mmCIF file of C-alpha atoms and ligand atoms in Angstrom:
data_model
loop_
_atom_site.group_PDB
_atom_site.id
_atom_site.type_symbol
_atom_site.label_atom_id
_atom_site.label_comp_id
_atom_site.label_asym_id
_atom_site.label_seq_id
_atom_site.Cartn_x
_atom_site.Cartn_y
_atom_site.Cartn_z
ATOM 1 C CA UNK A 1 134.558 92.017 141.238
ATOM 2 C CA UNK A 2 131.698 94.765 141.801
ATOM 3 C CA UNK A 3 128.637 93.764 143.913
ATOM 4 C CA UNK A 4 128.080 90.443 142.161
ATOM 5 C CA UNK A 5 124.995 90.068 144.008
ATOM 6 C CA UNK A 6 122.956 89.782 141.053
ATOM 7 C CA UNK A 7 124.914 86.735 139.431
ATOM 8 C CA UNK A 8 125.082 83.924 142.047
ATOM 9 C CA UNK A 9 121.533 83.826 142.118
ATOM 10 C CA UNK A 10 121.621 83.298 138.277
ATOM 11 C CA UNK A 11 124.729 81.321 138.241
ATOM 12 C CA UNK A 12 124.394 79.123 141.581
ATOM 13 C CA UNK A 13 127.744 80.022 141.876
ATOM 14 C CA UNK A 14 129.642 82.619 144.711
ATOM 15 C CA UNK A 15 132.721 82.776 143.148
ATOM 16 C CA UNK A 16 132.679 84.565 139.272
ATOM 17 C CA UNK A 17 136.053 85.150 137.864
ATOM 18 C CA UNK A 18 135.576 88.127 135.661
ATOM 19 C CA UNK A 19 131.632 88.964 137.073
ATOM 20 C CA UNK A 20 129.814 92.187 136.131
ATOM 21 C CA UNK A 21 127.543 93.568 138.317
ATOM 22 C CA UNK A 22 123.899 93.535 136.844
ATOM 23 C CA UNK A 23 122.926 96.948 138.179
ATOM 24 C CA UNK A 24 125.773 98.077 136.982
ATOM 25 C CA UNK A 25 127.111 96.763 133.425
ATOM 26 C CA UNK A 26 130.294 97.723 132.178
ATOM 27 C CA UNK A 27 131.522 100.816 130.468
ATOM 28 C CA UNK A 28 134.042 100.079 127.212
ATOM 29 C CA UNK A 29 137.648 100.926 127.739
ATOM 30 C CA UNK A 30 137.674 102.248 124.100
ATOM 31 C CA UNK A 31 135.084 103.187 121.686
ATOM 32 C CA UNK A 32 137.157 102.417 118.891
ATOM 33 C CA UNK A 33 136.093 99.702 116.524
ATOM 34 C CA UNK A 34 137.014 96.629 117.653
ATOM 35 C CA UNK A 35 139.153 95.740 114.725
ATOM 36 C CA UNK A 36 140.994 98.720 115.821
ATOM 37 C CA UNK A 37 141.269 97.490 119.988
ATOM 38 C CA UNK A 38 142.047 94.064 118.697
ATOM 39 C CA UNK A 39 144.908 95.068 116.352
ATOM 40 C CA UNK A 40 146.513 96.962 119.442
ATOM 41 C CA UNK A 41 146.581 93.791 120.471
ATOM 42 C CA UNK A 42 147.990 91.751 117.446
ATOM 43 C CA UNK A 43 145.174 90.409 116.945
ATOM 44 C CA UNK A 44 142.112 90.193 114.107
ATOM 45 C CA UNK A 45 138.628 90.606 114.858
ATOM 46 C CA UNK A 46 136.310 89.064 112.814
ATOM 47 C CA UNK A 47 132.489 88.207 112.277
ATOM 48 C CA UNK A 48 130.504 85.470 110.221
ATOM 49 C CA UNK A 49 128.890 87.072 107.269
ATOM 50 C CA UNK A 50 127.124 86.346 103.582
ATOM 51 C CA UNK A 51 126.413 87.537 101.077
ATOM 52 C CA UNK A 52 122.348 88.202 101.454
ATOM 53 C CA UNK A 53 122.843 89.680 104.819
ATOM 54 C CA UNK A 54 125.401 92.563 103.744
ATOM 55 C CA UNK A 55 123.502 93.309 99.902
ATOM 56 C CA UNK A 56 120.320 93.505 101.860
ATOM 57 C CA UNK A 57 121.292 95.413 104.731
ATOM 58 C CA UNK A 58 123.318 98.368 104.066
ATOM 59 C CA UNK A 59 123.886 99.733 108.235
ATOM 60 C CA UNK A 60 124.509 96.057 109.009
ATOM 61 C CA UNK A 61 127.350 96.162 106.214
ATOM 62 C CA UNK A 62 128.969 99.242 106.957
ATOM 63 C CA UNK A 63 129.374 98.016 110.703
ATOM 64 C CA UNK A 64 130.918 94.776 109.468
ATOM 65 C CA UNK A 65 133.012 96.739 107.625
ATOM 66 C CA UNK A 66 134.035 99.458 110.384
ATOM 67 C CA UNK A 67 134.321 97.103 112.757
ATOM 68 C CA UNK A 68 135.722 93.738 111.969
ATOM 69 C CA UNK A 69 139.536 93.052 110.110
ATOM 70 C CA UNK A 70 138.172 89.630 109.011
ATOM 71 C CA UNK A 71 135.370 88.044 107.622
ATOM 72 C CA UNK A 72 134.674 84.113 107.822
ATOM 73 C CA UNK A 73 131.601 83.200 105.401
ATOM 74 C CA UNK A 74 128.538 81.883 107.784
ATOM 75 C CA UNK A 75 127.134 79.053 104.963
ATOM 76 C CA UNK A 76 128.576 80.004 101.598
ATOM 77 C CA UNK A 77 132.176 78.112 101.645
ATOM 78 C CA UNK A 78 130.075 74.858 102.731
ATOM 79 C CA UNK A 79 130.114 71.828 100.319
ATOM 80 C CA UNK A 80 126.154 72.084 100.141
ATOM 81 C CA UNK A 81 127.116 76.001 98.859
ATOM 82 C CA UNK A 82 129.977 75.480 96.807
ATOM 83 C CA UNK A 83 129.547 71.995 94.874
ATOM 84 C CA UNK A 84 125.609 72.013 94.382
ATOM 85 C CA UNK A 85 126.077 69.040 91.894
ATOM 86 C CA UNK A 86 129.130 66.604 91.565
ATOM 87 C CA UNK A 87 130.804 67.970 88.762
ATOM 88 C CA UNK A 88 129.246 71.752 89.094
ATOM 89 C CA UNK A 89 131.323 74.581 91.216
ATOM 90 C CA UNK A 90 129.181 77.746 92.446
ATOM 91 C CA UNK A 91 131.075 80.051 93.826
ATOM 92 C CA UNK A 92 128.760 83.343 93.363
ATOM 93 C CA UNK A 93 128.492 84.330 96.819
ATOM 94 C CA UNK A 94 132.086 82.845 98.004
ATOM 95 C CA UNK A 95 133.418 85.548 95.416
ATOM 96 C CA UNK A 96 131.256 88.508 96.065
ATOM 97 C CA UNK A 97 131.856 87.806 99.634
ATOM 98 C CA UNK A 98 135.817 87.879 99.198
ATOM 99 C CA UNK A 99 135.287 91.031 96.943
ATOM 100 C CA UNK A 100 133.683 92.326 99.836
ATOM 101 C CA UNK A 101 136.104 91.442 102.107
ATOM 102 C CA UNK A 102 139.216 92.849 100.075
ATOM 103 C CA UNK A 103 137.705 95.868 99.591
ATOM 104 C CA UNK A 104 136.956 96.334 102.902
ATOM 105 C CA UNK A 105 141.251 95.322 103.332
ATOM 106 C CA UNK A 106 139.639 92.798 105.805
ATOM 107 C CA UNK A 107 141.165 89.047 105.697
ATOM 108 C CA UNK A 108 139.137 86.356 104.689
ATOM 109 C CA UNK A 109 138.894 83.104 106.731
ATOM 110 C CA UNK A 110 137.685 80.087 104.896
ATOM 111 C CA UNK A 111 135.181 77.847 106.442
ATOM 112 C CA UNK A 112 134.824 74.903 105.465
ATOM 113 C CA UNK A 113 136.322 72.127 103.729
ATOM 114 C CA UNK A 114 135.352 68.402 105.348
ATOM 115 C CA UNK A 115 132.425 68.960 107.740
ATOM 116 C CA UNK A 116 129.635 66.185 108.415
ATOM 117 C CA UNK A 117 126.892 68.854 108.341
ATOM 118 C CA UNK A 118 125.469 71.059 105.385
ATOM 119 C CA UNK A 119 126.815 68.058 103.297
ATOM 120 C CA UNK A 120 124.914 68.321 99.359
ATOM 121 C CA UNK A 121 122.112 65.767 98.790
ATOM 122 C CA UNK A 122 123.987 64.169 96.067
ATOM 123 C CA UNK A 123 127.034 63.240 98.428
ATOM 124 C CA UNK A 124 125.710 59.847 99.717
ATOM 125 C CA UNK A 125 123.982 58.489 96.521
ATOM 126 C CA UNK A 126 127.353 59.427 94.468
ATOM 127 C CA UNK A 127 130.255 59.080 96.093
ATOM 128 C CA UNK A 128 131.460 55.405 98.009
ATOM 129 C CA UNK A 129 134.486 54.010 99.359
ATOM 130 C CA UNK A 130 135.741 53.480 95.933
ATOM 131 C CA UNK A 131 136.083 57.307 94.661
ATOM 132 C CA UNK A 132 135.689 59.346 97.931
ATOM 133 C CA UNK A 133 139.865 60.291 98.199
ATOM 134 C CA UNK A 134 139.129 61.492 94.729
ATOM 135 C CA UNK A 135 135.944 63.673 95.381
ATOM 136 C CA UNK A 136 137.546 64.813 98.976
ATOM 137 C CA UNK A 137 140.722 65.581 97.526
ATOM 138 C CA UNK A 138 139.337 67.213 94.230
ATOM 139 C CA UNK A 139 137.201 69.983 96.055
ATOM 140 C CA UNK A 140 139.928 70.758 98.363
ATOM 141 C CA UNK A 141 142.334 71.575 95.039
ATOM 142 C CA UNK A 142 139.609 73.370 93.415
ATOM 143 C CA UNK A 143 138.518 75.122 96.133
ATOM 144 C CA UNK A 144 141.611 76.193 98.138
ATOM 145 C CA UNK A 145 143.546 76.533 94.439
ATOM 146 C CA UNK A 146 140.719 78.798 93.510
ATOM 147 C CA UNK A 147 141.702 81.510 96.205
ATOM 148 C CA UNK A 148 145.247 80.462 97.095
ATOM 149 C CA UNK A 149 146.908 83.860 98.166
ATOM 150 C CA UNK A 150 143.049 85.526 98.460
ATOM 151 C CA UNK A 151 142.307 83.141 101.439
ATOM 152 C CA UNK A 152 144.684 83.386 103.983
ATOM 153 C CA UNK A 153 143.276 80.890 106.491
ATOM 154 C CA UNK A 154 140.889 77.586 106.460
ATOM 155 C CA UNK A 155 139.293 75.693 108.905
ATOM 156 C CA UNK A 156 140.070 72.428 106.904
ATOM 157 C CA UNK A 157 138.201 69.965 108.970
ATOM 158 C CA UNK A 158 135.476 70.612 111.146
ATOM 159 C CA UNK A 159 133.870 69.331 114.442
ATOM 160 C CA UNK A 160 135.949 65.640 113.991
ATOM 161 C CA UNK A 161 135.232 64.717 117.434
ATOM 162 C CA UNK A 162 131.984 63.317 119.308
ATOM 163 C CA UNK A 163 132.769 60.640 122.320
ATOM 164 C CA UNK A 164 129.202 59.464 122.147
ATOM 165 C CA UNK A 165 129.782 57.563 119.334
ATOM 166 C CA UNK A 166 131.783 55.192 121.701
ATOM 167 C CA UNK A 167 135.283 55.148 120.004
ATOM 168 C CA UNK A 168 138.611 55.343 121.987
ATOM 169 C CA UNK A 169 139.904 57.790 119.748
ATOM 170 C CA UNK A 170 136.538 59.855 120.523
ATOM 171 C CA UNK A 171 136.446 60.793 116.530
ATOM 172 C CA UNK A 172 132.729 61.331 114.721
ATOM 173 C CA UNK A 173 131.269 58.741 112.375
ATOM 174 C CA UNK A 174 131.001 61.602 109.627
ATOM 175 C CA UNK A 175 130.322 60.469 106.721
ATOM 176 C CA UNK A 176 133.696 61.030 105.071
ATOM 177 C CA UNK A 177 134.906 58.395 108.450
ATOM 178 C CA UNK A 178 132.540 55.848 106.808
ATOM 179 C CA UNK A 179 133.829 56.032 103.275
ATOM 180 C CA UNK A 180 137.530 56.641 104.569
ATOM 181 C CA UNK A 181 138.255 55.944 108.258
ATOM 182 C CA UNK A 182 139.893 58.224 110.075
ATOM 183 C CA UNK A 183 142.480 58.809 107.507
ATOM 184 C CA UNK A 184 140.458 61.457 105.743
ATOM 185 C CA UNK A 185 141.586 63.851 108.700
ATOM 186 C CA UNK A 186 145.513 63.866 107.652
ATOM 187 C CA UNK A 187 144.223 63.427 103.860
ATOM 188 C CA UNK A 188 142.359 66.926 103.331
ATOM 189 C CA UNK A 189 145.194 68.743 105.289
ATOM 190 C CA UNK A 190 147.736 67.474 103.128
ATOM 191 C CA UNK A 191 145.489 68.424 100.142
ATOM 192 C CA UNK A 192 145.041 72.394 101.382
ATOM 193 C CA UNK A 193 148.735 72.820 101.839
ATOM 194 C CA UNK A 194 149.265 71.506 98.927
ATOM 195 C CA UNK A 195 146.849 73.328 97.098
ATOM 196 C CA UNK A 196 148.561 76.806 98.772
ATOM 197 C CA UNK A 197 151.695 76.033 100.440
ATOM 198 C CA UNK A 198 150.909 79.499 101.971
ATOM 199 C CA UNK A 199 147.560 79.000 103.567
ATOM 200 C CA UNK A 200 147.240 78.663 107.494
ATOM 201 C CA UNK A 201 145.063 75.698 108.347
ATOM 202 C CA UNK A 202 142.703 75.166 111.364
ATOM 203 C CA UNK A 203 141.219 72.591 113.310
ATOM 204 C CA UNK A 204 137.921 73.841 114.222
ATOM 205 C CA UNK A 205 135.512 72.265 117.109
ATOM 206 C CA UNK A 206 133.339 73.095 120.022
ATOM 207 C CA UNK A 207 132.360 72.355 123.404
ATOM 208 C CA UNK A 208 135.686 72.078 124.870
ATOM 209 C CA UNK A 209 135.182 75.203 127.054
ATOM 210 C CA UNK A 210 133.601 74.140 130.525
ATOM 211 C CA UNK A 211 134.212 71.585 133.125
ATOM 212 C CA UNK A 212 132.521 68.321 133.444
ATOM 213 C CA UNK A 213 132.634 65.116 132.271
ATOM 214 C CA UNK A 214 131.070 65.987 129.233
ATOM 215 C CA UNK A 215 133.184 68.751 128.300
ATOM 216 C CA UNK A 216 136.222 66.933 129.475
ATOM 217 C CA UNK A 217 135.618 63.680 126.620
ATOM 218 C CA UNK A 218 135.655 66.785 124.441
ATOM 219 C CA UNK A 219 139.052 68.224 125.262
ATOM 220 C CA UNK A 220 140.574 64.870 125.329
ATOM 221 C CA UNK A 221 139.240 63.744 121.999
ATOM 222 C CA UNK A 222 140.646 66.914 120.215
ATOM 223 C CA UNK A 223 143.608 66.668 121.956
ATOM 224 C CA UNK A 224 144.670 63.457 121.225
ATOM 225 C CA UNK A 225 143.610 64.238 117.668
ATOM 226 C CA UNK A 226 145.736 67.076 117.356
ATOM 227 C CA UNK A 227 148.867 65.703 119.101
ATOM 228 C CA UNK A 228 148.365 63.071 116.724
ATOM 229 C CA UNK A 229 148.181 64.939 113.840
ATOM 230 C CA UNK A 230 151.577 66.909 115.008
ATOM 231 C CA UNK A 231 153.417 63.869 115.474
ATOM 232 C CA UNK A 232 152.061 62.540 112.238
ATOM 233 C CA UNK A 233 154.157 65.948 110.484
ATOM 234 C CA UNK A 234 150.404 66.962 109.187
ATOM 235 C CA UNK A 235 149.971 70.694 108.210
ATOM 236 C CA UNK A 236 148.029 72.072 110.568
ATOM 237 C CA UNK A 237 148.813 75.473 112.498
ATOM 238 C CA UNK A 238 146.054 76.326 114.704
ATOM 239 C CA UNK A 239 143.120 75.306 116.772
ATOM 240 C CA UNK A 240 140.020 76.851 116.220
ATOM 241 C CA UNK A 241 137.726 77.166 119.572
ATOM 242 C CA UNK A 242 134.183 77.838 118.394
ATOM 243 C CA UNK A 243 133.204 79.053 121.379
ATOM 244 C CA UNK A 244 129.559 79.380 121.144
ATOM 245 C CA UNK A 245 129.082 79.557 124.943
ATOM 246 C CA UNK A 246 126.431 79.280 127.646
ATOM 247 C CA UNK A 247 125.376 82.433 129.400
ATOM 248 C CA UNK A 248 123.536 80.611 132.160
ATOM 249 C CA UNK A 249 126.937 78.343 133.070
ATOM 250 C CA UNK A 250 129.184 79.592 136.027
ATOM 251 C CA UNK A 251 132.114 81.919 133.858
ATOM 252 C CA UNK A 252 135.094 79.914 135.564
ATOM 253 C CA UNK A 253 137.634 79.038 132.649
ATOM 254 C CA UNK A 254 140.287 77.090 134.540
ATOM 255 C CA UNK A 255 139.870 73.590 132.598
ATOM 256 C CA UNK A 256 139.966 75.810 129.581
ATOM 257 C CA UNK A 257 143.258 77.553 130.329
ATOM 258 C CA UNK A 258 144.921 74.270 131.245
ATOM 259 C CA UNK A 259 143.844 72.758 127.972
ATOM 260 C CA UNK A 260 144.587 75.751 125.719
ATOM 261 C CA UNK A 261 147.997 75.481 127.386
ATOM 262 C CA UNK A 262 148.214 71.539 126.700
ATOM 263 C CA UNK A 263 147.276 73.236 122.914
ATOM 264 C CA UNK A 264 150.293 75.192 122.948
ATOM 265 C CA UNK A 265 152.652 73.314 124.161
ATOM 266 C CA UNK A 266 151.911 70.863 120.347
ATOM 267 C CA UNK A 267 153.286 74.086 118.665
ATOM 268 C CA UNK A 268 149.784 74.983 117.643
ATOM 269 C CA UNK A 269 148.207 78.770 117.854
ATOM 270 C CA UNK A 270 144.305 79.418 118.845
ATOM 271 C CA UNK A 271 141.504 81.104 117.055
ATOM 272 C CA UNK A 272 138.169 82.119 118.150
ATOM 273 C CA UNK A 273 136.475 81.519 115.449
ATOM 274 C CA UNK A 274 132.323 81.138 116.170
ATOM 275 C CA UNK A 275 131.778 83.303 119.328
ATOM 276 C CA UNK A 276 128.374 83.942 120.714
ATOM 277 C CA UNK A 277 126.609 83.717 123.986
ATOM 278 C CA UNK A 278 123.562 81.541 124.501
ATOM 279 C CA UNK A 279 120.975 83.178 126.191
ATOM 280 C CA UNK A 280 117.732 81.071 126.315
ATOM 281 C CA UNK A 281 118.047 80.022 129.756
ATOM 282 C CA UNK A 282 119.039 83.590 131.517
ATOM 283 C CA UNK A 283 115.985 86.279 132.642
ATOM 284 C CA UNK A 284 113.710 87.193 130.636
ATOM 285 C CA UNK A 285 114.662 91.087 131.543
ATOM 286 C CA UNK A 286 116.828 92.732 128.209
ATOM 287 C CA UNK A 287 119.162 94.435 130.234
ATOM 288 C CA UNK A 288 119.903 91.614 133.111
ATOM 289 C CA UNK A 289 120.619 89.389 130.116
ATOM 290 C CA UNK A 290 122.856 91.833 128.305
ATOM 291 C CA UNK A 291 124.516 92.041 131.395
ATOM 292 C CA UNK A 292 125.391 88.148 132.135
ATOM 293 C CA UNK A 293 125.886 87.638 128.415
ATOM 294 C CA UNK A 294 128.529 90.049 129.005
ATOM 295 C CA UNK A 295 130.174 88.701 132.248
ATOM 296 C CA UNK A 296 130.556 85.498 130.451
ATOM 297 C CA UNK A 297 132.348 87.207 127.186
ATOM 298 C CA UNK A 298 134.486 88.901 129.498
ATOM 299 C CA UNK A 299 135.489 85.950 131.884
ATOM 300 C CA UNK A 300 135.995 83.680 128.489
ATOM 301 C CA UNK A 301 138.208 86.593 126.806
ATOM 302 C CA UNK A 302 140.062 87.153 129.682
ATOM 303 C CA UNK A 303 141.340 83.601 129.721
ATOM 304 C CA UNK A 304 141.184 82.996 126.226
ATOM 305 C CA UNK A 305 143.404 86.635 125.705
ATOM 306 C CA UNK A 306 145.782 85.316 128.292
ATOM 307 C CA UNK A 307 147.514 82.615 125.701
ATOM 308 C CA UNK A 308 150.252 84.539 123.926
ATOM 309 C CA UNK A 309 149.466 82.499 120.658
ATOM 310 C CA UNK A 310 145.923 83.928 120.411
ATOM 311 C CA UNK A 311 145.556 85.125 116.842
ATOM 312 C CA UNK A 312 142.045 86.173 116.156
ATOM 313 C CA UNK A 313 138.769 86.523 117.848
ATOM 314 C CA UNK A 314 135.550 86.133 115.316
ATOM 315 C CA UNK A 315 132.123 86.421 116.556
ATOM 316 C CA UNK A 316 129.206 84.158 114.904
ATOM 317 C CA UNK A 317 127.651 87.604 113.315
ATOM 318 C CA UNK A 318 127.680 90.842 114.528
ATOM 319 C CA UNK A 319 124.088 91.429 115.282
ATOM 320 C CA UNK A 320 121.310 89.995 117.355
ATOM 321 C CA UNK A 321 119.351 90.816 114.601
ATOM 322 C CA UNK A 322 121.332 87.412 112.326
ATOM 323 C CA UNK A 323 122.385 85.192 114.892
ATOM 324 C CA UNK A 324 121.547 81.727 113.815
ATOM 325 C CA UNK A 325 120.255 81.034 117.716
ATOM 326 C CA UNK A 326 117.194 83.022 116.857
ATOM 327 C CA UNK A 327 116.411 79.903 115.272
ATOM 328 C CA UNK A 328 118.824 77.066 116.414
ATOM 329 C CA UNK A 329 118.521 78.153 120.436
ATOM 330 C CA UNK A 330 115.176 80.381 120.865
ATOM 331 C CA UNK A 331 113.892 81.361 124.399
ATOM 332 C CA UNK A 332 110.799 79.541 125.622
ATOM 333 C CA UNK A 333 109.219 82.484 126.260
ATOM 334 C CA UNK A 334 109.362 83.326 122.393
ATOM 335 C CA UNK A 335 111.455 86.717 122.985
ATOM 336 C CA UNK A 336 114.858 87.530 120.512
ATOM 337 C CA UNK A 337 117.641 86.181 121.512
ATOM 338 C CA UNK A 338 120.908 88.474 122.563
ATOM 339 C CA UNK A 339 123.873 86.403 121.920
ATOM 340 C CA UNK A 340 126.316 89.217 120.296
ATOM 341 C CA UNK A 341 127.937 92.231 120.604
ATOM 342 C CA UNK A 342 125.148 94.575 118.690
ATOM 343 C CA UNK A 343 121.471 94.917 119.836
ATOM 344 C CA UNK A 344 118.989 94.400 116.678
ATOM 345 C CA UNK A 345 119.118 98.133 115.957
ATOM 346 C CA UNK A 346 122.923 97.800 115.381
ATOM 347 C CA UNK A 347 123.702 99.323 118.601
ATOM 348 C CA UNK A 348 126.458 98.180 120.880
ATOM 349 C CA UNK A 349 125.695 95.797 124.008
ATOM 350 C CA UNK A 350 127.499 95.227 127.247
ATOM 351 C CA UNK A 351 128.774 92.659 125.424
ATOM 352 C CA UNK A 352 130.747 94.942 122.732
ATOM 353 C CA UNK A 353 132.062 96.610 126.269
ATOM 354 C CA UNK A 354 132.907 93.435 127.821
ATOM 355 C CA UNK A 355 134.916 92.433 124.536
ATOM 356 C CA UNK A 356 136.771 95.966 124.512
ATOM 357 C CA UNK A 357 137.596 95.853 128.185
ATOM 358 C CA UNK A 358 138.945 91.999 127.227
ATOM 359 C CA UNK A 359 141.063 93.595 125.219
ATOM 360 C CA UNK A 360 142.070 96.282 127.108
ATOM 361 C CA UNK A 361 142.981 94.225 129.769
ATOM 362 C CA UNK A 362 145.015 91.294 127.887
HETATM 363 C C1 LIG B 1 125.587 77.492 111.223
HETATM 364 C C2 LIG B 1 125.030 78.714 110.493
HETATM 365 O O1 LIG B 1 125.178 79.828 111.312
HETATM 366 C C3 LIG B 1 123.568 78.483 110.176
HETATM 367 O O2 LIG B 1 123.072 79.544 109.369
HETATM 368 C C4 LIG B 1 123.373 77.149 109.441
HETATM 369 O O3 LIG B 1 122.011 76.900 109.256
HETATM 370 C C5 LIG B 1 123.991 76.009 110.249
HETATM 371 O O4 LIG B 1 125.363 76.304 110.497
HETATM 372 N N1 LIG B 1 129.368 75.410 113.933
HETATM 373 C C6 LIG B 1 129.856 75.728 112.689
HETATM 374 C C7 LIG B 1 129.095 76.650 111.820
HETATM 375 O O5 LIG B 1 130.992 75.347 112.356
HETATM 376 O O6 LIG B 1 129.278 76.395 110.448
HETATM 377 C C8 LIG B 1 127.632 76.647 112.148
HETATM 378 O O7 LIG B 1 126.985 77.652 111.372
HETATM 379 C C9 LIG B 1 127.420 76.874 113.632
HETATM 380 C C10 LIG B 1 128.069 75.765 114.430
#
């Protein structure tokens, strides 16, 4: 750790595992793309992308394409996207977005089949306890049979967990849990192996990275759920860590590592699938907050890198220019957020350096 003078004042916090000195931010270890660093590695690298962002934006596509082996679509695979009217399919931008993909030879990572959020406005007027199996289980064929051997991966269901609602089992009142009970976990999993035997299927959820009690109801929730779900003989093969992290939080992964170990030991692999860095709370300065934003994607990597059954690290866009905090998360002090590894201007950050020196180091 270089003069880390700079972060304790930021962080409250001596002791920084990975810390980068602000007057000094770190150098890459390659210049590669990082699709290229990451498959030294065995690993993918992948972004969130659409449709609009890559027609509309030629630079911002050819980076996406130079630099990422995987694409995971940001809003288009959502049931709100996808299944606009009970009995009506749209999959425009799913497909140009896999055309994109394939002819880019990048994997595609499907996102997502029984979520609580970006639900269609039709859902709760139509569909009750008496036919939601059916409707659950009939998007899930026609969605995963539509690009079974395109799509290699899904994130089946999404963000199951949320202690606040008071259960013991620490699972969300979604509103497929109202119409179904719990049972609609094991129910779409079954349904996306069966609709390709092939596909690799993901349990994706967040806030599981830091310590506190908070975080801690988190991690035991989804852990319960997935040992659960491995005992049960469900399909599932991975865990998905969003990992849409706090720059302004002390970078000390040690909870995390134990967990992602407790992961492991079901069988299951890990994905980053949603990384970004929230910086609304850091100094107002650009380059002091490129610089912590980048301390805390290299002390997260460098934990994260350390599991041997790591298979892919996808960032939540590319570009500062599309993160969805510039709406979701904005500053106080009305300036851009800086949450990824490229600048607005698609140039690279300390971040991008923090994420090749990750990987250099793993
Ligand atoms: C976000 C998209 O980025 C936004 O454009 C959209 O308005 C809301 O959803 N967890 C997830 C993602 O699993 O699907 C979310 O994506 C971010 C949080």
């Amino acid at each position: 750790m270089k003069a880390a003078s700079a972060l304790p004042v930021i962080l409250g916090l001596p002791n920084c595992r990975s810390a980068i000195s602000c007057d000094d931010p770190p150098a890459p270890a390659a210049d590669e793309p990082l699709k290229v660093q990451a498959s030294a590695r065995g690993l993918l690298f992948g972004t969130a992308a659409d449709r609009y962002l890559l027609e509309s934006d030629s630079h911002y596509a050819e980076t996406i394409a130079s630099e990422c082996s995987m694409i995971t679509p940001e809003n288009s695979m959502k049931w709100q996207s996808l299944q606009p009217t009970p009995d009506r399919y749209d999959f425009t931008h799913a497909d140009w977005l896999l055309r994109f993909a394939e002819e880019n030879g990048q994997q595609f990572h499907g996102h997502t089949l029984a979520w609580h959020y970006q639900m269609p406005d039709w859902f709760e007027e139509n569909v009750d306890k008496s036919n939601a199996e059916a409707s659950l289980l009939a998007h899930i064929e026609t969605v995963v049979g539509r690009y079974a051997g395109r799509i290699r991966s899904w994130d089946v269901v999404n963000e199951a967990i949320e202690p606040e609602e008071g259960r013991d089992d620490r699972l969300r009142i979604t509103p497929w849990f109202r119409r179904l009970g719990p049972d609609y976990i094991d129910l779409a999993y079954h349904a996306a192996a069966e609709a390709d035997p092939d596909a690799y299927l993901v349990y994706n959820d967040y806030d599981i990275e830091y310590e506190g009690g908070y975080f801690e109801d988190r991690r035991r929730g989804v852990l319960d759920l997935l040992t659960g779900m491995v005992e049960r003989g469900v399909p599932v093969h991975a865990f998905g860590i969003q990992s849409h992290l706090r720059g302004h939080h002390h970078p000390d992964f040690e909870r995390l590592a134990a967990f992602l170990a407790d992961v492991t030991d079901l069988g299951l692999d890990l994905m980053v699938t949603e990384l970004d860095v929230r910086d609304h709370e850091l100094p107002a300065d650009p380059s002091e907050r490129d610089c912590l934003v980048a301390a805390t994607y290299q002390g997260y990597l460098d934990v994260v890198l350390d599991q041997p059954n790591l298979r892919s690290i996808a960032v939540w866009g590319m570009s500062d220019r599309y993160s969805w905090l510039q709406e979701f998360q904005p500053r106080d002090d009305g300036k851009p957020v800086r949450p990824l590894p490229l600048d607005a201007e698609m140039n690279r950050k300390p971040a991008w350096n923090a994420i090749s020196n990750s990987l250099a180091n793993a």
